[in-house]
Amino acid sequence: MTHVRNGFEGKTITVPVDHILPTRQLGKDIRQSPKYRTILATIREVGIIEPLAVHPEGRGTGEGDRYYILLDGHLRLEALKELGGTEAVCLVSTDDEGFTYNRRINRLSPIQEHEMILKGIEIGLAPERIAQSFDINVERIRERQQLLKGIAPEVVTMLKDRMVSHEVVPVPRTVLRLG
């Protein structure tokens, strides 16, 4: 019988941001990018949703003076620093290879994003608050909220976990109107 090794320790830890060692340098203009601004707005509004992925570095003997190599989360770390954060919630990897971690990241499909927005609204978040959290226009949230209106359940099932453009999802609705 083969044994599957866990990729991360079972719980998150809190690490001082000055004890997290980035593995790459960010570009000068990164703070002006839409992706960075979205991350900054999300952290400002609701905090870090996805913990940083780190691996213990060789230096330091005790928990207080231990350093960690940053495997994933460079933009989140930069945004946290810009907002004056002093600590970050981190997942501790059992492997020091960032590529392995990044390969396992799941992006949201448009259908999954739609469902996430509906859940947020269902628990009482206003579309304006969701938009502010992602630093996007509230109209985009409202469009995503209505994404599946008039779409057959079979089409939704087919597209549920596919990475397609948001513009593709309403196409079946348009085809039905033309037919």
Short mmCIF file of N, CA and C in Angstrom, two decimals:
data_model
loop_
_atom_site.label_atom_id
_atom_site.label_comp_id
_atom_site.label_asym_id
_atom_site.label_seq_id
_atom_site.Cartn_x
_atom_site.Cartn_y
_atom_site.Cartn_z
N MET A 1 0.85 -1.18 0.00
CA MET A 1 0.00 0.00 0.00
C MET A 1 0.89 1.24 0.00
N THR A 2 0.56 2.20 -0.83
CA THR A 2 1.35 3.43 -0.89
C THR A 2 0.85 4.44 0.13
N HIS A 3 1.75 5.28 0.55
CA HIS A 3 1.43 6.30 1.53
C HIS A 3 1.43 7.67 0.85
N VAL A 4 0.36 8.43 1.03
CA VAL A 4 0.28 9.78 0.47
C VAL A 4 0.69 10.76 1.56
N ARG A 5 1.71 11.57 1.25
CA ARG A 5 2.21 12.55 2.20
C ARG A 5 1.42 13.85 2.08
N ASN A 6 1.06 14.43 3.20
CA ASN A 6 0.37 15.72 3.20
C ASN A 6 1.28 16.80 2.62
N GLY A 7 0.69 17.68 1.82
CA GLY A 7 1.45 18.79 1.25
C GLY A 7 1.61 19.94 2.21
N PHE A 8 0.72 20.01 3.23
CA PHE A 8 0.76 21.11 4.20
C PHE A 8 0.51 20.57 5.59
N GLU A 9 0.99 21.29 6.57
CA GLU A 9 0.70 20.94 7.95
C GLU A 9 -0.80 21.13 8.18
N GLY A 10 -1.33 20.51 9.21
CA GLY A 10 -2.76 20.48 9.44
C GLY A 10 -3.42 21.77 9.85
N LYS A 11 -2.66 22.78 10.28
CA LYS A 11 -3.27 24.04 10.70
C LYS A 11 -2.43 25.21 10.23
N THR A 12 -3.06 26.36 10.19
CA THR A 12 -2.35 27.58 9.79
C THR A 12 -1.60 28.14 10.99
N ILE A 13 -0.62 28.98 10.70
CA ILE A 13 0.13 29.66 11.75
C ILE A 13 0.17 31.15 11.43
N THR A 14 0.46 31.97 12.42
CA THR A 14 0.62 33.40 12.23
C THR A 14 2.11 33.72 12.28
N VAL A 15 2.59 34.41 11.24
CA VAL A 15 4.02 34.70 11.11
C VAL A 15 4.20 36.21 10.97
N PRO A 16 5.18 36.81 11.68
CA PRO A 16 5.48 38.23 11.46
C PRO A 16 5.88 38.45 10.00
N VAL A 17 5.37 39.51 9.36
CA VAL A 17 5.66 39.72 7.94
C VAL A 17 7.14 39.90 7.68
N ASP A 18 7.88 40.41 8.65
CA ASP A 18 9.32 40.59 8.43
C ASP A 18 10.10 39.28 8.58
N HIS A 19 9.40 38.19 8.88
CA HIS A 19 10.03 36.86 8.94
C HIS A 19 9.67 36.01 7.72
N ILE A 20 9.01 36.64 6.74
CA ILE A 20 8.64 35.95 5.51
C ILE A 20 9.57 36.42 4.40
N LEU A 21 10.28 35.48 3.79
CA LEU A 21 11.29 35.80 2.78
C LEU A 21 10.75 35.52 1.38
N PRO A 22 10.45 36.56 0.60
CA PRO A 22 9.95 36.36 -0.76
C PRO A 22 10.98 35.64 -1.62
N THR A 23 10.49 34.87 -2.59
CA THR A 23 11.40 34.14 -3.48
C THR A 23 11.57 34.86 -4.81
N ARG A 24 10.85 35.94 -4.99
CA ARG A 24 11.03 36.75 -6.21
C ARG A 24 10.73 38.21 -5.90
N GLN A 25 11.29 39.06 -6.73
CA GLN A 25 11.09 40.50 -6.56
C GLN A 25 9.94 40.94 -7.46
N LEU A 26 9.05 41.75 -6.92
CA LEU A 26 7.92 42.24 -7.71
C LEU A 26 8.35 43.44 -8.54
N GLY A 27 7.72 43.61 -9.68
CA GLY A 27 8.03 44.74 -10.57
C GLY A 27 7.67 46.08 -9.93
N LYS A 28 8.31 47.14 -10.42
CA LYS A 28 8.07 48.48 -9.88
C LYS A 28 6.62 48.92 -10.01
N ASP A 29 5.99 48.54 -11.11
CA ASP A 29 4.64 49.02 -11.39
C ASP A 29 3.54 48.06 -10.93
N ILE A 30 3.87 47.06 -10.15
CA ILE A 30 2.90 46.06 -9.72
C ILE A 30 1.75 46.68 -8.93
N ARG A 31 2.04 47.73 -8.16
CA ARG A 31 1.00 48.35 -7.34
C ARG A 31 -0.07 49.05 -8.16
N GLN A 32 0.18 49.28 -9.44
CA GLN A 32 -0.82 49.90 -10.30
C GLN A 32 -1.63 48.86 -11.08
N SER A 33 -1.28 47.59 -10.97
CA SER A 33 -1.97 46.56 -11.75
C SER A 33 -3.37 46.30 -11.17
N PRO A 34 -4.33 45.97 -12.05
CA PRO A 34 -5.69 45.66 -11.56
C PRO A 34 -5.72 44.49 -10.57
N LYS A 35 -4.91 43.47 -10.81
CA LYS A 35 -4.88 42.31 -9.92
C LYS A 35 -4.43 42.73 -8.51
N TYR A 36 -3.38 43.54 -8.43
CA TYR A 36 -2.89 43.99 -7.13
C TYR A 36 -3.94 44.85 -6.43
N ARG A 37 -4.57 45.75 -7.18
CA ARG A 37 -5.59 46.64 -6.58
C ARG A 37 -6.77 45.82 -6.04
N THR A 38 -7.13 44.74 -6.76
CA THR A 38 -8.20 43.87 -6.28
C THR A 38 -7.80 43.18 -4.99
N ILE A 39 -6.59 42.66 -4.94
CA ILE A 39 -6.10 42.00 -3.73
C ILE A 39 -6.04 42.99 -2.57
N LEU A 40 -5.54 44.19 -2.82
CA LEU A 40 -5.46 45.23 -1.79
C LEU A 40 -6.85 45.55 -1.24
N ALA A 41 -7.82 45.75 -2.14
CA ALA A 41 -9.18 46.07 -1.71
C ALA A 41 -9.80 44.93 -0.90
N THR A 42 -9.57 43.70 -1.33
CA THR A 42 -10.13 42.54 -0.62
C THR A 42 -9.55 42.44 0.78
N ILE A 43 -8.25 42.60 0.90
CA ILE A 43 -7.61 42.52 2.22
C ILE A 43 -8.10 43.65 3.11
N ARG A 44 -8.24 44.84 2.54
CA ARG A 44 -8.72 45.99 3.32
C ARG A 44 -10.13 45.73 3.84
N GLU A 45 -11.00 45.15 3.01
CA GLU A 45 -12.40 44.96 3.36
C GLU A 45 -12.65 43.74 4.25
N VAL A 46 -12.06 42.59 3.89
CA VAL A 46 -12.40 41.35 4.61
C VAL A 46 -11.20 40.59 5.16
N GLY A 47 -10.00 41.08 4.91
CA GLY A 47 -8.81 40.38 5.39
C GLY A 47 -8.31 39.40 4.35
N ILE A 48 -7.27 38.67 4.71
CA ILE A 48 -6.71 37.69 3.77
C ILE A 48 -7.60 36.46 3.77
N ILE A 49 -8.10 36.13 2.59
CA ILE A 49 -8.99 34.98 2.43
C ILE A 49 -8.16 33.71 2.25
N GLU A 50 -7.16 33.79 1.39
CA GLU A 50 -6.30 32.64 1.11
C GLU A 50 -4.96 32.86 1.82
N PRO A 51 -4.63 32.02 2.80
CA PRO A 51 -3.37 32.21 3.52
C PRO A 51 -2.16 32.13 2.59
N LEU A 52 -1.08 32.75 3.01
CA LEU A 52 0.18 32.66 2.27
C LEU A 52 0.70 31.23 2.42
N ALA A 53 1.40 30.74 1.42
CA ALA A 53 2.02 29.41 1.52
C ALA A 53 3.50 29.61 1.77
N VAL A 54 3.99 29.04 2.86
CA VAL A 54 5.39 29.22 3.25
C VAL A 54 6.02 27.87 3.59
N HIS A 55 7.35 27.88 3.64
CA HIS A 55 8.10 26.71 4.07
C HIS A 55 9.15 27.18 5.06
N PRO A 56 9.34 26.46 6.17
CA PRO A 56 10.34 26.90 7.16
C PRO A 56 11.74 26.99 6.54
N GLU A 57 12.41 28.06 6.85
CA GLU A 57 13.78 28.27 6.38
C GLU A 57 14.72 27.76 7.46
N GLY A 58 15.93 27.44 7.12
CA GLY A 58 16.87 26.83 8.05
C GLY A 58 17.23 27.66 9.27
N ARG A 59 17.20 29.00 9.14
CA ARG A 59 17.60 29.85 10.27
C ARG A 59 16.58 29.83 11.39
N GLY A 60 17.04 30.17 12.57
CA GLY A 60 16.15 30.33 13.71
C GLY A 60 15.93 29.01 14.44
N THR A 61 15.98 29.07 15.74
CA THR A 61 15.83 27.85 16.52
C THR A 61 14.46 27.75 17.17
N GLY A 62 13.91 28.88 17.60
CA GLY A 62 12.61 28.87 18.26
C GLY A 62 11.53 29.44 17.35
N GLU A 63 10.28 29.32 17.78
CA GLU A 63 9.17 29.81 16.97
C GLU A 63 9.25 31.32 16.74
N GLY A 64 9.68 32.09 17.73
CA GLY A 64 9.72 33.55 17.63
C GLY A 64 10.76 34.08 16.66
N ASP A 65 11.83 33.32 16.43
CA ASP A 65 12.89 33.82 15.54
C ASP A 65 13.01 33.00 14.26
N ARG A 66 12.02 32.20 13.96
CA ARG A 66 12.03 31.37 12.76
C ARG A 66 11.65 32.20 11.53
N TYR A 67 12.30 31.91 10.41
CA TYR A 67 12.00 32.57 9.14
C TYR A 67 11.35 31.56 8.20
N TYR A 68 10.58 32.09 7.23
CA TYR A 68 9.85 31.24 6.30
C TYR A 68 10.06 31.72 4.86
N ILE A 69 10.23 30.79 3.95
CA ILE A 69 10.36 31.10 2.53
C ILE A 69 8.94 31.18 1.96
N LEU A 70 8.65 32.26 1.26
CA LEU A 70 7.33 32.44 0.66
C LEU A 70 7.23 31.68 -0.64
N LEU A 71 6.32 30.72 -0.70
CA LEU A 71 6.11 29.91 -1.91
C LEU A 71 5.03 30.50 -2.79
N ASP A 72 3.98 31.02 -2.17
CA ASP A 72 2.88 31.61 -2.93
C ASP A 72 2.24 32.70 -2.09
N GLY A 73 1.94 33.83 -2.75
CA GLY A 73 1.28 34.92 -2.05
C GLY A 73 2.07 36.21 -2.07
N HIS A 74 2.94 36.39 -3.05
CA HIS A 74 3.77 37.59 -3.10
C HIS A 74 2.95 38.87 -3.16
N LEU A 75 1.88 38.88 -3.96
CA LEU A 75 1.04 40.08 -4.05
C LEU A 75 0.27 40.30 -2.74
N ARG A 76 -0.22 39.22 -2.14
CA ARG A 76 -0.93 39.34 -0.87
C ARG A 76 -0.01 39.88 0.22
N LEU A 77 1.24 39.40 0.24
CA LEU A 77 2.20 39.89 1.23
C LEU A 77 2.49 41.37 1.01
N GLU A 78 2.68 41.77 -0.23
CA GLU A 78 2.95 43.18 -0.55
C GLU A 78 1.77 44.06 -0.14
N ALA A 79 0.56 43.61 -0.44
CA ALA A 79 -0.64 44.37 -0.07
C ALA A 79 -0.77 44.46 1.45
N LEU A 80 -0.51 43.37 2.13
CA LEU A 80 -0.57 43.36 3.59
C LEU A 80 0.42 44.37 4.17
N LYS A 81 1.62 44.41 3.62
CA LYS A 81 2.62 45.38 4.08
C LYS A 81 2.16 46.81 3.81
N GLU A 82 1.59 47.05 2.62
CA GLU A 82 1.12 48.40 2.28
C GLU A 82 0.03 48.86 3.24
N LEU A 83 -0.79 47.92 3.71
CA LEU A 83 -1.87 48.26 4.64
C LEU A 83 -1.39 48.33 6.09
N GLY A 84 -0.10 48.13 6.32
CA GLY A 84 0.45 48.23 7.66
C GLY A 84 0.34 46.96 8.48
N GLY A 85 0.04 45.85 7.84
CA GLY A 85 -0.06 44.59 8.56
C GLY A 85 1.29 44.14 9.10
N THR A 86 1.29 43.56 10.26
CA THR A 86 2.54 43.10 10.88
C THR A 86 2.64 41.57 10.94
N GLU A 87 1.50 40.89 10.74
CA GLU A 87 1.47 39.43 10.79
C GLU A 87 0.63 38.90 9.64
N ALA A 88 0.94 37.68 9.22
CA ALA A 88 0.18 37.04 8.15
C ALA A 88 -0.18 35.61 8.55
N VAL A 89 -1.39 35.21 8.19
CA VAL A 89 -1.80 33.83 8.39
C VAL A 89 -1.19 33.02 7.25
N CYS A 90 -0.54 31.90 7.61
CA CYS A 90 0.19 31.12 6.61
C CYS A 90 -0.12 29.63 6.72
N LEU A 91 -0.11 28.98 5.55
CA LEU A 91 -0.11 27.53 5.47
C LEU A 91 1.34 27.11 5.39
N VAL A 92 1.74 26.15 6.18
CA VAL A 92 3.12 25.70 6.18
C VAL A 92 3.24 24.46 5.30
N SER A 93 3.99 24.60 4.22
CA SER A 93 4.19 23.51 3.28
C SER A 93 5.21 22.52 3.82
N THR A 94 5.00 21.25 3.52
CA THR A 94 5.97 20.22 3.91
C THR A 94 7.04 20.08 2.84
N ASP A 95 6.90 20.82 1.74
CA ASP A 95 7.84 20.79 0.63
C ASP A 95 8.20 22.22 0.29
N ASP A 96 9.44 22.48 -0.06
CA ASP A 96 9.85 23.86 -0.32
C ASP A 96 9.72 24.26 -1.78
N GLU A 97 8.96 23.51 -2.55
CA GLU A 97 8.85 23.80 -3.97
C GLU A 97 7.57 24.56 -4.28
N GLY A 98 7.69 25.81 -4.68
CA GLY A 98 6.55 26.64 -5.00
C GLY A 98 5.78 26.15 -6.20
N PHE A 99 6.46 25.56 -7.18
CA PHE A 99 5.78 25.11 -8.40
C PHE A 99 4.72 24.07 -8.07
N THR A 100 5.02 23.15 -7.19
CA THR A 100 4.07 22.10 -6.82
C THR A 100 2.80 22.73 -6.26
N TYR A 101 2.97 23.73 -5.41
CA TYR A 101 1.82 24.39 -4.81
C TYR A 101 1.01 25.12 -5.88
N ASN A 102 1.67 25.92 -6.71
CA ASN A 102 0.97 26.70 -7.71
C ASN A 102 0.23 25.84 -8.72
N ARG A 103 0.74 24.66 -9.01
CA ARG A 103 0.09 23.76 -9.94
C ARG A 103 -1.24 23.26 -9.41
N ARG A 104 -1.42 23.29 -8.10
CA ARG A 104 -2.63 22.78 -7.47
C ARG A 104 -3.70 23.85 -7.26
N ILE A 105 -3.41 25.09 -7.59
CA ILE A 105 -4.36 26.19 -7.39
C ILE A 105 -5.55 26.00 -8.31
N ASN A 106 -6.73 26.17 -7.79
CA ASN A 106 -7.93 26.11 -8.60
C ASN A 106 -8.46 27.51 -8.81
N ARG A 107 -8.67 27.89 -10.04
CA ARG A 107 -9.28 29.16 -10.35
C ARG A 107 -10.79 28.94 -10.41
N LEU A 108 -11.55 29.99 -10.19
CA LEU A 108 -13.00 29.87 -10.25
C LEU A 108 -13.49 29.96 -11.69
N SER A 109 -14.39 29.07 -12.04
CA SER A 109 -15.05 29.18 -13.34
C SER A 109 -16.12 30.27 -13.20
N PRO A 110 -16.64 30.81 -14.30
CA PRO A 110 -17.70 31.82 -14.21
C PRO A 110 -18.92 31.33 -13.43
N ILE A 111 -19.27 30.06 -13.59
CA ILE A 111 -20.43 29.51 -12.87
C ILE A 111 -20.14 29.46 -11.37
N GLN A 112 -18.93 29.03 -11.00
CA GLN A 112 -18.56 28.98 -9.59
C GLN A 112 -18.53 30.39 -8.99
N GLU A 113 -18.03 31.36 -9.76
CA GLU A 113 -18.03 32.75 -9.29
C GLU A 113 -19.46 33.24 -9.08
N HIS A 114 -20.34 32.92 -10.00
CA HIS A 114 -21.76 33.27 -9.89
C HIS A 114 -22.34 32.70 -8.59
N GLU A 115 -22.06 31.42 -8.33
CA GLU A 115 -22.58 30.77 -7.12
C GLU A 115 -22.01 31.41 -5.86
N MET A 116 -20.73 31.79 -5.90
CA MET A 116 -20.09 32.44 -4.75
C MET A 116 -20.75 33.79 -4.48
N ILE A 117 -21.03 34.55 -5.53
CA ILE A 117 -21.68 35.85 -5.36
C ILE A 117 -23.08 35.67 -4.78
N LEU A 118 -23.84 34.70 -5.30
CA LEU A 118 -25.18 34.45 -4.77
C LEU A 118 -25.14 34.05 -3.30
N LYS A 119 -24.15 33.22 -2.92
CA LYS A 119 -24.01 32.83 -1.51
C LYS A 119 -23.72 34.04 -0.63
N GLY A 120 -22.83 34.92 -1.12
CA GLY A 120 -22.51 36.13 -0.37
C GLY A 120 -23.74 36.99 -0.15
N ILE A 121 -24.54 37.15 -1.19
CA ILE A 121 -25.78 37.94 -1.08
C ILE A 121 -26.77 37.24 -0.16
N GLU A 122 -26.84 35.91 -0.27
CA GLU A 122 -27.74 35.13 0.58
C GLU A 122 -27.43 35.29 2.07
N ILE A 123 -26.14 35.41 2.41
CA ILE A 123 -25.79 35.57 3.83
C ILE A 123 -25.83 37.02 4.29
N GLY A 124 -26.25 37.91 3.37
CA GLY A 124 -26.47 39.29 3.78
C GLY A 124 -25.46 40.32 3.28
N LEU A 125 -24.52 39.92 2.44
CA LEU A 125 -23.58 40.90 1.90
C LEU A 125 -24.25 41.68 0.77
N ALA A 126 -24.14 42.97 0.79
CA ALA A 126 -24.69 43.80 -0.28
C ALA A 126 -23.79 43.69 -1.51
N PRO A 127 -24.38 43.72 -2.71
CA PRO A 127 -23.55 43.68 -3.92
C PRO A 127 -22.48 44.79 -3.92
N GLU A 128 -22.79 45.93 -3.35
CA GLU A 128 -21.82 47.03 -3.27
C GLU A 128 -20.61 46.63 -2.44
N ARG A 129 -20.85 45.91 -1.35
CA ARG A 129 -19.75 45.48 -0.48
C ARG A 129 -18.89 44.43 -1.19
N ILE A 130 -19.53 43.52 -1.91
CA ILE A 130 -18.79 42.50 -2.66
C ILE A 130 -17.93 43.20 -3.72
N ALA A 131 -18.52 44.15 -4.44
CA ALA A 131 -17.78 44.90 -5.47
C ALA A 131 -16.61 45.64 -4.86
N GLN A 132 -16.83 46.27 -3.73
CA GLN A 132 -15.76 47.00 -3.05
C GLN A 132 -14.64 46.06 -2.62
N SER A 133 -15.01 44.86 -2.18
CA SER A 133 -14.02 43.88 -1.75
C SER A 133 -13.11 43.44 -2.89
N PHE A 134 -13.66 43.42 -4.11
CA PHE A 134 -12.87 43.00 -5.26
C PHE A 134 -12.39 44.18 -6.10
N ASP A 135 -12.67 45.40 -5.63
CA ASP A 135 -12.27 46.62 -6.33
C ASP A 135 -12.77 46.61 -7.78
N ILE A 136 -14.04 46.26 -7.93
CA ILE A 136 -14.66 46.29 -9.25
C ILE A 136 -15.97 47.05 -9.17
N ASN A 137 -16.52 47.40 -10.32
CA ASN A 137 -17.77 48.11 -10.41
C ASN A 137 -18.92 47.21 -9.95
N VAL A 138 -19.85 47.77 -9.21
CA VAL A 138 -20.99 46.99 -8.70
C VAL A 138 -21.82 46.42 -9.85
N GLU A 139 -21.81 47.05 -11.00
CA GLU A 139 -22.57 46.52 -12.15
C GLU A 139 -22.03 45.16 -12.58
N ARG A 140 -20.71 44.97 -12.46
CA ARG A 140 -20.14 43.65 -12.79
C ARG A 140 -20.67 42.58 -11.85
N ILE A 141 -20.83 42.93 -10.58
CA ILE A 141 -21.39 41.97 -9.60
C ILE A 141 -22.83 41.66 -9.99
N ARG A 142 -23.60 42.68 -10.35
CA ARG A 142 -25.00 42.46 -10.73
C ARG A 142 -25.10 41.62 -12.01
N GLU A 143 -24.19 41.85 -12.96
CA GLU A 143 -24.17 41.02 -14.18
C GLU A 143 -23.88 39.57 -13.83
N ARG A 144 -22.88 39.36 -12.95
CA ARG A 144 -22.51 37.99 -12.56
C ARG A 144 -23.63 37.34 -11.77
N GLN A 145 -24.38 38.15 -11.03
CA GLN A 145 -25.51 37.66 -10.25
C GLN A 145 -26.59 37.09 -11.18
N GLN A 146 -26.77 37.70 -12.35
CA GLN A 146 -27.80 37.30 -13.32
C GLN A 146 -27.26 36.37 -14.41
N LEU A 147 -26.02 35.93 -14.27
CA LEU A 147 -25.32 35.19 -15.32
C LEU A 147 -26.11 34.00 -15.87
N LEU A 148 -26.79 33.25 -15.01
CA LEU A 148 -27.43 32.01 -15.45
C LEU A 148 -28.91 32.16 -15.76
N LYS A 149 -29.42 33.37 -15.69
CA LYS A 149 -30.84 33.61 -15.98
C LYS A 149 -31.14 33.20 -17.43
N GLY A 150 -32.08 32.27 -17.60
CA GLY A 150 -32.47 31.82 -18.92
C GLY A 150 -31.56 30.76 -19.53
N ILE A 151 -30.61 30.25 -18.77
CA ILE A 151 -29.69 29.22 -19.26
C ILE A 151 -30.21 27.85 -18.80
N ALA A 152 -30.28 26.90 -19.71
CA ALA A 152 -30.77 25.56 -19.40
C ALA A 152 -29.87 24.88 -18.37
N PRO A 153 -30.44 24.12 -17.45
CA PRO A 153 -29.64 23.42 -16.43
C PRO A 153 -28.57 22.51 -17.03
N GLU A 154 -28.86 21.91 -18.19
CA GLU A 154 -27.87 21.04 -18.84
C GLU A 154 -26.63 21.84 -19.25
N VAL A 155 -26.85 23.05 -19.73
CA VAL A 155 -25.74 23.92 -20.14
C VAL A 155 -24.93 24.32 -18.91
N VAL A 156 -25.61 24.66 -17.83
CA VAL A 156 -24.94 25.02 -16.58
C VAL A 156 -24.05 23.88 -16.12
N THR A 157 -24.59 22.65 -16.16
CA THR A 157 -23.82 21.47 -15.76
C THR A 157 -22.58 21.30 -16.64
N MET A 158 -22.74 21.51 -17.94
CA MET A 158 -21.61 21.36 -18.86
C MET A 158 -20.52 22.41 -18.60
N LEU A 159 -20.91 23.61 -18.22
CA LEU A 159 -19.95 24.71 -18.05
C LEU A 159 -19.47 24.90 -16.62
N LYS A 160 -20.07 24.17 -15.68
CA LYS A 160 -19.83 24.41 -14.25
C LYS A 160 -18.35 24.48 -13.86
N ASP A 161 -17.55 23.57 -14.35
CA ASP A 161 -16.14 23.56 -13.94
C ASP A 161 -15.20 23.85 -15.10
N ARG A 162 -15.72 24.47 -16.13
CA ARG A 162 -14.88 24.83 -17.29
C ARG A 162 -14.43 26.27 -17.20
N MET A 163 -13.18 26.47 -17.53
CA MET A 163 -12.62 27.82 -17.53
C MET A 163 -12.92 28.47 -18.88
N VAL A 164 -14.07 29.11 -18.96
CA VAL A 164 -14.46 29.81 -20.17
C VAL A 164 -14.64 31.28 -19.82
N SER A 165 -14.64 32.10 -20.83
CA SER A 165 -14.87 33.52 -20.64
C SER A 165 -16.29 33.75 -20.15
N HIS A 166 -16.49 34.79 -19.36
CA HIS A 166 -17.83 35.13 -18.88
C HIS A 166 -18.78 35.42 -20.06
N GLU A 167 -18.22 35.87 -21.16
CA GLU A 167 -19.04 36.20 -22.32
C GLU A 167 -19.62 34.96 -22.99
N VAL A 168 -19.02 33.79 -22.77
CA VAL A 168 -19.48 32.55 -23.40
C VAL A 168 -20.77 32.04 -22.75
N VAL A 169 -20.92 32.23 -21.47
CA VAL A 169 -22.04 31.64 -20.73
C VAL A 169 -23.40 32.08 -21.28
N PRO A 170 -23.63 33.37 -21.58
CA PRO A 170 -24.95 33.77 -22.09
C PRO A 170 -25.22 33.40 -23.56
N VAL A 171 -24.23 32.87 -24.28
CA VAL A 171 -24.42 32.55 -25.70
C VAL A 171 -25.63 31.64 -25.93
N PRO A 172 -25.82 30.55 -25.17
CA PRO A 172 -26.99 29.69 -25.42
C PRO A 172 -28.32 30.47 -25.29
N ARG A 173 -28.39 31.42 -24.38
CA ARG A 173 -29.59 32.24 -24.22
C ARG A 173 -29.84 33.07 -25.47
N THR A 174 -28.77 33.64 -26.03
CA THR A 174 -28.87 34.44 -27.25
C THR A 174 -29.30 33.58 -28.42
N VAL A 175 -28.75 32.38 -28.53
CA VAL A 175 -29.09 31.47 -29.62
C VAL A 175 -30.57 31.10 -29.55
N LEU A 176 -31.09 30.86 -28.36
CA LEU A 176 -32.51 30.51 -28.20
C LEU A 176 -33.41 31.66 -28.64
N ARG A 177 -33.02 32.90 -28.35
CA ARG A 177 -33.82 34.06 -28.74
C ARG A 177 -33.83 34.24 -30.26
N LEU A 178 -32.72 33.90 -30.90
CA LEU A 178 -32.63 34.05 -32.34
C LEU A 178 -33.40 32.96 -33.08
N GLY A 179 -33.55 31.79 -32.45
CA GLY A 179 -34.17 30.62 -33.12
C GLY A 179 -35.61 30.63 -33.15
#
